[in-house]
Amino acid sequence: MQLHPDVGALGFLIGTWRGTGTGVYPTISPFEYTEEITFTPGPNKPFLAYTQRTWRAGTDEALHSESGYLRGFGSERVELVIAQPTGIVEVHTGVLAATRLTFNGVAITTPAARQVSATEREIIVTGDRLDYRLAMEAVGQPLQHHLAATLTRVEG
């Protein structure tokens, strides 16, 4: 499938990635998880579809999922739009530098879920390895590290 020129620079993300991560936050106990992320190109459209799911390490207990779109605007500007089943919707603007994406949440909204005030995301790809980090400001806590995972490309 041919990539739209606006997301051509994001082609290194296409595929399914799987691995493990850890989570911490002052309001919860630290935890380990397994994660799977998939980036799928739109049919010559300026986006990659994004799906993510996690489950507790060593079990099939679902922890989190989200889906959305990664949109490109040329070679450096990107936008990530995410919806979560908890009711949280995030819009991020970001920058692509080689195979590193950094995002800042510019709009985070929910009518009834726990309040998340700010997020920052980072994705770094080195060959078939994807490192992911998420910082979050929520439930009265300042912006701080929440999640980190290392995934390996399993398809794509």
JSON list of C-alpha atoms in Angstrom, two decimals:
[
{"chain": "A", "resi": 1, "resn": "MET", "atom": "CA", "xyz": [0.00, 0.00, 0.00]},
{"chain": "A", "resi": 2, "resn": "GLN", "atom": "CA", "xyz": [1.32, 3.41, -0.92]},
{"chain": "A", "resi": 3, "resn": "LEU", "atom": "CA", "xyz": [1.66, 5.92, 1.90]},
{"chain": "A", "resi": 4, "resn": "HIS", "atom": "CA", "xyz": [0.26, 9.40, 1.54]},
{"chain": "A", "resi": 5, "resn": "PRO", "atom": "CA", "xyz": [3.18, 11.87, 1.19]},
{"chain": "A", "resi": 6, "resn": "ASP", "atom": "CA", "xyz": [2.23, 13.60, 4.48]},
{"chain": "A", "resi": 7, "resn": "VAL", "atom": "CA", "xyz": [2.85, 10.38, 6.44]},
{"chain": "A", "resi": 8, "resn": "GLY", "atom": "CA", "xyz": [5.69, 8.97, 4.35]},
{"chain": "A", "resi": 9, "resn": "ALA", "atom": "CA", "xyz": [8.20, 9.94, 7.04]},
{"chain": "A", "resi": 10, "resn": "LEU", "atom": "CA", "xyz": [6.19, 7.82, 9.55]},
{"chain": "A", "resi": 11, "resn": "GLY", "atom": "CA", "xyz": [6.51, 4.59, 7.57]},
{"chain": "A", "resi": 12, "resn": "PHE", "atom": "CA", "xyz": [9.02, 3.21, 10.09]},
{"chain": "A", "resi": 13, "resn": "LEU", "atom": "CA", "xyz": [6.12, 2.80, 12.57]},
{"chain": "A", "resi": 14, "resn": "ILE", "atom": "CA", "xyz": [3.92, 0.56, 10.40]},
{"chain": "A", "resi": 15, "resn": "GLY", "atom": "CA", "xyz": [3.31, -2.87, 11.87]},
{"chain": "A", "resi": 16, "resn": "THR", "atom": "CA", "xyz": [2.53, -4.53, 15.17]},
{"chain": "A", "resi": 17, "resn": "TRP", "atom": "CA", "xyz": [4.80, -4.07, 18.16]},
{"chain": "A", "resi": 18, "resn": "ARG", "atom": "CA", "xyz": [4.71, -6.15, 21.37]},
{"chain": "A", "resi": 19, "resn": "GLY", "atom": "CA", "xyz": [6.65, -6.07, 24.62]},
{"chain": "A", "resi": 20, "resn": "THR", "atom": "CA", "xyz": [6.59, -5.25, 28.30]},
{"chain": "A", "resi": 21, "resn": "GLY", "atom": "CA", "xyz": [6.43, -2.14, 30.42]},
{"chain": "A", "resi": 22, "resn": "THR", "atom": "CA", "xyz": [6.11, -0.73, 33.90]},
{"chain": "A", "resi": 23, "resn": "GLY", "atom": "CA", "xyz": [3.74, 1.77, 35.41]},
{"chain": "A", "resi": 24, "resn": "VAL", "atom": "CA", "xyz": [4.01, 4.01, 38.46]},
{"chain": "A", "resi": 25, "resn": "TYR", "atom": "CA", "xyz": [2.01, 6.90, 39.86]},
{"chain": "A", "resi": 26, "resn": "PRO", "atom": "CA", "xyz": [1.61, 8.28, 43.38]},
{"chain": "A", "resi": 27, "resn": "THR", "atom": "CA", "xyz": [-2.03, 7.18, 43.60]},
{"chain": "A", "resi": 28, "resn": "ILE", "atom": "CA", "xyz": [-1.52, 3.51, 42.58]},
{"chain": "A", "resi": 29, "resn": "SER", "atom": "CA", "xyz": [0.78, 0.57, 43.28]},
{"chain": "A", "resi": 30, "resn": "PRO", "atom": "CA", "xyz": [3.58, 0.03, 40.72]},
{"chain": "A", "resi": 31, "resn": "PHE", "atom": "CA", "xyz": [2.72, -2.60, 38.11]},
{"chain": "A", "resi": 32, "resn": "GLU", "atom": "CA", "xyz": [4.14, -4.49, 35.12]},
{"chain": "A", "resi": 33, "resn": "TYR", "atom": "CA", "xyz": [2.25, -5.04, 31.89]},
{"chain": "A", "resi": 34, "resn": "THR", "atom": "CA", "xyz": [2.41, -6.50, 28.40]},
{"chain": "A", "resi": 35, "resn": "GLU", "atom": "CA", "xyz": [1.58, -4.12, 25.57]},
{"chain": "A", "resi": 36, "resn": "GLU", "atom": "CA", "xyz": [0.72, -4.34, 21.90]},
{"chain": "A", "resi": 37, "resn": "ILE", "atom": "CA", "xyz": [0.62, -1.36, 19.53]},
{"chain": "A", "resi": 38, "resn": "THR", "atom": "CA", "xyz": [-0.36, -1.45, 15.86]},
{"chain": "A", "resi": 39, "resn": "PHE", "atom": "CA", "xyz": [0.10, 1.29, 13.28]},
{"chain": "A", "resi": 40, "resn": "THR", "atom": "CA", "xyz": [-1.79, 0.71, 10.01]},
{"chain": "A", "resi": 41, "resn": "PRO", "atom": "CA", "xyz": [-1.64, 3.04, 7.00]},
{"chain": "A", "resi": 42, "resn": "GLY", "atom": "CA", "xyz": [-4.82, 4.58, 5.65]},
{"chain": "A", "resi": 43, "resn": "PRO", "atom": "CA", "xyz": [-5.47, 3.89, 1.96]},
{"chain": "A", "resi": 44, "resn": "ASN", "atom": "CA", "xyz": [-3.40, 6.79, 0.53]},
{"chain": "A", "resi": 45, "resn": "LYS", "atom": "CA", "xyz": [-4.78, 9.08, 3.26]},
{"chain": "A", "resi": 46, "resn": "PRO", "atom": "CA", "xyz": [-2.66, 11.37, 5.49]},
{"chain": "A", "resi": 47, "resn": "PHE", "atom": "CA", "xyz": [-2.89, 9.21, 8.62]},
{"chain": "A", "resi": 48, "resn": "LEU", "atom": "CA", "xyz": [-1.84, 5.98, 10.29]},
{"chain": "A", "resi": 49, "resn": "ALA", "atom": "CA", "xyz": [-4.51, 4.20, 12.34]},
{"chain": "A", "resi": 50, "resn": "TYR", "atom": "CA", "xyz": [-3.31, 3.48, 15.88]},
{"chain": "A", "resi": 51, "resn": "THR", "atom": "CA", "xyz": [-4.50, 0.81, 18.31]},
{"chain": "A", "resi": 52, "resn": "GLN", "atom": "CA", "xyz": [-3.02, -0.06, 21.69]},
{"chain": "A", "resi": 53, "resn": "ARG", "atom": "CA", "xyz": [-3.89, -2.54, 24.40]},
{"chain": "A", "resi": 54, "resn": "THR", "atom": "CA", "xyz": [-2.25, -3.66, 27.61]},
{"chain": "A", "resi": 55, "resn": "TRP", "atom": "CA", "xyz": [-2.80, -6.52, 30.00]},
{"chain": "A", "resi": 56, "resn": "ARG", "atom": "CA", "xyz": [-1.31, -7.39, 33.38]},
{"chain": "A", "resi": 57, "resn": "ALA", "atom": "CA", "xyz": [2.05, -9.18, 33.01]},
{"chain": "A", "resi": 58, "resn": "GLY", "atom": "CA", "xyz": [1.70, -12.96, 33.21]},
{"chain": "A", "resi": 59, "resn": "THR", "atom": "CA", "xyz": [-2.11, -12.92, 32.94]},
{"chain": "A", "resi": 60, "resn": "ASP", "atom": "CA", "xyz": [-4.86, -12.16, 30.43]},
{"chain": "A", "resi": 61, "resn": "GLU", "atom": "CA", "xyz": [-6.33, -9.43, 32.65]},
{"chain": "A", "resi": 62, "resn": "ALA", "atom": "CA", "xyz": [-7.01, -6.43, 30.43]},
{"chain": "A", "resi": 63, "resn": "LEU", "atom": "CA", "xyz": [-5.68, -3.14, 31.80]},
{"chain": "A", "resi": 64, "resn": "HIS", "atom": "CA", "xyz": [-6.08, -0.46, 29.17]},
{"chain": "A", "resi": 65, "resn": "SER", "atom": "CA", "xyz": [-6.78, 0.17, 25.51]},
{"chain": "A", "resi": 66, "resn": "GLU", "atom": "CA", "xyz": [-6.97, 3.15, 23.22]},
{"chain": "A", "resi": 67, "resn": "SER", "atom": "CA", "xyz": [-7.28, 3.85, 19.53]},
{"chain": "A", "resi": 68, "resn": "GLY", "atom": "CA", "xyz": [-6.95, 6.76, 17.20]},
{"chain": "A", "resi": 69, "resn": "TYR", "atom": "CA", "xyz": [-4.97, 8.29, 14.39]},
{"chain": "A", "resi": 70, "resn": "LEU", "atom": "CA", "xyz": [-1.49, 9.63, 13.84]},
{"chain": "A", "resi": 71, "resn": "ARG", "atom": "CA", "xyz": [-1.64, 12.36, 11.22]},
{"chain": "A", "resi": 72, "resn": "GLY", "atom": "CA", "xyz": [1.29, 13.80, 9.35]},
{"chain": "A", "resi": 73, "resn": "PHE", "atom": "CA", "xyz": [1.83, 17.33, 8.09]},
{"chain": "A", "resi": 74, "resn": "GLY", "atom": "CA", "xyz": [4.94, 17.02, 5.98]},
{"chain": "A", "resi": 75, "resn": "SER", "atom": "CA", "xyz": [8.25, 15.81, 7.31]},
{"chain": "A", "resi": 76, "resn": "GLU", "atom": "CA", "xyz": [8.25, 17.12, 10.91]},
{"chain": "A", "resi": 77, "resn": "ARG", "atom": "CA", "xyz": [4.81, 18.06, 12.28]},
{"chain": "A", "resi": 78, "resn": "VAL", "atom": "CA", "xyz": [2.46, 15.36, 13.55]},
{"chain": "A", "resi": 79, "resn": "GLU", "atom": "CA", "xyz": [-0.81, 15.09, 15.42]},
{"chain": "A", "resi": 80, "resn": "LEU", "atom": "CA", "xyz": [-2.04, 12.17, 17.54]},
{"chain": "A", "resi": 81, "resn": "VAL", "atom": "CA", "xyz": [-5.76, 11.85, 18.29]},
{"chain": "A", "resi": 82, "resn": "ILE", "atom": "CA", "xyz": [-6.72, 9.15, 20.82]},
{"chain": "A", "resi": 83, "resn": "ALA", "atom": "CA", "xyz": [-9.98, 7.87, 22.33]},
{"chain": "A", "resi": 84, "resn": "GLN", "atom": "CA", "xyz": [-10.07, 5.62, 25.38]},
{"chain": "A", "resi": 85, "resn": "PRO", "atom": "CA", "xyz": [-12.99, 3.44, 26.50]},
{"chain": "A", "resi": 86, "resn": "THR", "atom": "CA", "xyz": [-12.92, 5.26, 29.87]},
{"chain": "A", "resi": 87, "resn": "GLY", "atom": "CA", "xyz": [-14.26, 8.35, 28.07]},
{"chain": "A", "resi": 88, "resn": "ILE", "atom": "CA", "xyz": [-10.99, 10.26, 27.84]},
{"chain": "A", "resi": 89, "resn": "VAL", "atom": "CA", "xyz": [-10.17, 11.85, 24.48]},
{"chain": "A", "resi": 90, "resn": "GLU", "atom": "CA", "xyz": [-6.71, 13.30, 23.83]},
{"chain": "A", "resi": 91, "resn": "VAL", "atom": "CA", "xyz": [-5.39, 15.50, 21.03]},
{"chain": "A", "resi": 92, "resn": "HIS", "atom": "CA", "xyz": [-1.60, 15.85, 20.83]},
{"chain": "A", "resi": 93, "resn": "THR", "atom": "CA", "xyz": [0.62, 17.93, 18.64]},
{"chain": "A", "resi": 94, "resn": "GLY", "atom": "CA", "xyz": [4.09, 16.66, 18.06]},
{"chain": "A", "resi": 95, "resn": "VAL", "atom": "CA", "xyz": [7.39, 16.72, 16.30]},
{"chain": "A", "resi": 96, "resn": "LEU", "atom": "CA", "xyz": [9.12, 14.02, 14.31]},
{"chain": "A", "resi": 97, "resn": "ALA", "atom": "CA", "xyz": [12.93, 14.04, 14.39]},
{"chain": "A", "resi": 98, "resn": "ALA", "atom": "CA", "xyz": [14.35, 11.04, 12.46]},
{"chain": "A", "resi": 99, "resn": "THR", "atom": "CA", "xyz": [12.64, 8.11, 14.27]},
{"chain": "A", "resi": 100, "resn": "ARG", "atom": "CA", "xyz": [11.72, 9.95, 17.47]},
{"chain": "A", "resi": 101, "resn": "LEU", "atom": "CA", "xyz": [8.25, 11.37, 18.07]},
{"chain": "A", "resi": 102, "resn": "THR", "atom": "CA", "xyz": [7.48, 13.73, 20.96]},
{"chain": "A", "resi": 103, "resn": "PHE", "atom": "CA", "xyz": [3.93, 14.78, 21.75]},
{"chain": "A", "resi": 104, "resn": "ASN", "atom": "CA", "xyz": [2.27, 17.29, 24.06]},
{"chain": "A", "resi": 105, "resn": "GLY", "atom": "CA", "xyz": [-1.42, 16.99, 24.85]},
{"chain": "A", "resi": 106, "resn": "VAL", "atom": "CA", "xyz": [-3.18, 20.17, 23.73]},
{"chain": "A", "resi": 107, "resn": "ALA", "atom": "CA", "xyz": [-6.74, 19.03, 24.45]},
{"chain": "A", "resi": 108, "resn": "ILE", "atom": "CA", "xyz": [-7.76, 16.38, 26.95]},
{"chain": "A", "resi": 109, "resn": "THR", "atom": "CA", "xyz": [-11.42, 16.02, 27.73]},
{"chain": "A", "resi": 110, "resn": "THR", "atom": "CA", "xyz": [-13.89, 13.70, 29.40]},
{"chain": "A", "resi": 111, "resn": "PRO", "atom": "CA", "xyz": [-17.41, 14.20, 30.68]},
{"chain": "A", "resi": 112, "resn": "ALA", "atom": "CA", "xyz": [-17.19, 11.70, 33.55]},
{"chain": "A", "resi": 113, "resn": "ALA", "atom": "CA", "xyz": [-13.87, 9.81, 33.71]},
{"chain": "A", "resi": 114, "resn": "ARG", "atom": "CA", "xyz": [-11.04, 10.58, 36.14]},
{"chain": "A", "resi": 115, "resn": "GLN", "atom": "CA", "xyz": [-9.60, 13.96, 35.35]},
{"chain": "A", "resi": 116, "resn": "VAL", "atom": "CA", "xyz": [-6.38, 13.99, 33.35]},
{"chain": "A", "resi": 117, "resn": "SER", "atom": "CA", "xyz": [-5.04, 17.52, 33.02]},
{"chain": "A", "resi": 118, "resn": "ALA", "atom": "CA", "xyz": [-1.94, 16.99, 30.86]},
{"chain": "A", "resi": 119, "resn": "THR", "atom": "CA", "xyz": [0.01, 14.29, 29.06]},
{"chain": "A", "resi": 120, "resn": "GLU", "atom": "CA", "xyz": [3.30, 14.02, 27.24]},
{"chain": "A", "resi": 121, "resn": "ARG", "atom": "CA", "xyz": [4.20, 11.05, 25.07]},
{"chain": "A", "resi": 122, "resn": "GLU", "atom": "CA", "xyz": [7.44, 9.96, 23.44]},
{"chain": "A", "resi": 123, "resn": "ILE", "atom": "CA", "xyz": [8.11, 7.18, 20.94]},
{"chain": "A", "resi": 124, "resn": "ILE", "atom": "CA", "xyz": [11.65, 6.27, 19.86]},
{"chain": "A", "resi": 125, "resn": "VAL", "atom": "CA", "xyz": [12.21, 3.59, 17.22]},
{"chain": "A", "resi": 126, "resn": "THR", "atom": "CA", "xyz": [15.59, 1.97, 16.67]},
{"chain": "A", "resi": 127, "resn": "GLY", "atom": "CA", "xyz": [15.34, -0.72, 14.00]},
{"chain": "A", "resi": 128, "resn": "ASP", "atom": "CA", "xyz": [12.72, -3.21, 15.23]},
{"chain": "A", "resi": 129, "resn": "ARG", "atom": "CA", "xyz": [12.66, -1.80, 18.79]},
{"chain": "A", "resi": 130, "resn": "LEU", "atom": "CA", "xyz": [10.12, 0.79, 19.96]},
{"chain": "A", "resi": 131, "resn": "ASP", "atom": "CA", "xyz": [10.57, 2.57, 23.30]},
{"chain": "A", "resi": 132, "resn": "TYR", "atom": "CA", "xyz": [7.54, 4.37, 24.64]},
{"chain": "A", "resi": 133, "resn": "ARG", "atom": "CA", "xyz": [7.12, 6.78, 27.55]},
{"chain": "A", "resi": 134, "resn": "LEU", "atom": "CA", "xyz": [4.10, 8.57, 28.96]},
{"chain": "A", "resi": 135, "resn": "ALA", "atom": "CA", "xyz": [3.99, 11.36, 31.54]},
{"chain": "A", "resi": 136, "resn": "MET", "atom": "CA", "xyz": [0.67, 12.39, 33.05]},
{"chain": "A", "resi": 137, "resn": "GLU", "atom": "CA", "xyz": [-0.85, 15.09, 35.25]},
{"chain": "A", "resi": 138, "resn": "ALA", "atom": "CA", "xyz": [-4.01, 13.72, 36.83]},
{"chain": "A", "resi": 139, "resn": "VAL", "atom": "CA", "xyz": [-6.14, 13.52, 39.97]},
{"chain": "A", "resi": 140, "resn": "GLY", "atom": "CA", "xyz": [-4.37, 16.45, 41.61]},
{"chain": "A", "resi": 141, "resn": "GLN", "atom": "CA", "xyz": [-0.83, 15.17, 40.92]},
{"chain": "A", "resi": 142, "resn": "PRO", "atom": "CA", "xyz": [1.70, 17.23, 38.93]},
{"chain": "A", "resi": 143, "resn": "LEU", "atom": "CA", "xyz": [2.97, 16.13, 35.51]},
{"chain": "A", "resi": 144, "resn": "GLN", "atom": "CA", "xyz": [5.27, 13.14, 36.05]},
{"chain": "A", "resi": 145, "resn": "HIS", "atom": "CA", "xyz": [6.41, 9.82, 34.62]},
{"chain": "A", "resi": 146, "resn": "HIS", "atom": "CA", "xyz": [3.65, 7.20, 34.48]},
{"chain": "A", "resi": 147, "resn": "LEU", "atom": "CA", "xyz": [4.48, 4.49, 31.89]},
{"chain": "A", "resi": 148, "resn": "ALA", "atom": "CA", "xyz": [7.51, 3.12, 30.04]},
{"chain": "A", "resi": 149, "resn": "ALA", "atom": "CA", "xyz": [7.65, 0.14, 27.68]},
{"chain": "A", "resi": 150, "resn": "THR", "atom": "CA", "xyz": [10.01, -1.51, 25.25]},
{"chain": "A", "resi": 151, "resn": "LEU", "atom": "CA", "xyz": [8.34, -3.26, 22.33]},
{"chain": "A", "resi": 152, "resn": "THR", "atom": "CA", "xyz": [9.65, -5.33, 19.42]},
{"chain": "A", "resi": 153, "resn": "ARG", "atom": "CA", "xyz": [8.16, -5.38, 15.93]},
{"chain": "A", "resi": 154, "resn": "VAL", "atom": "CA", "xyz": [6.33, -8.71, 15.49]},
{"chain": "A", "resi": 155, "resn": "GLU", "atom": "CA", "xyz": [4.61, -7.93, 12.16]},
{"chain": "A", "resi": 156, "resn": "GLY", "atom": "CA", "xyz": [5.13, -5.42, 9.45]}
]
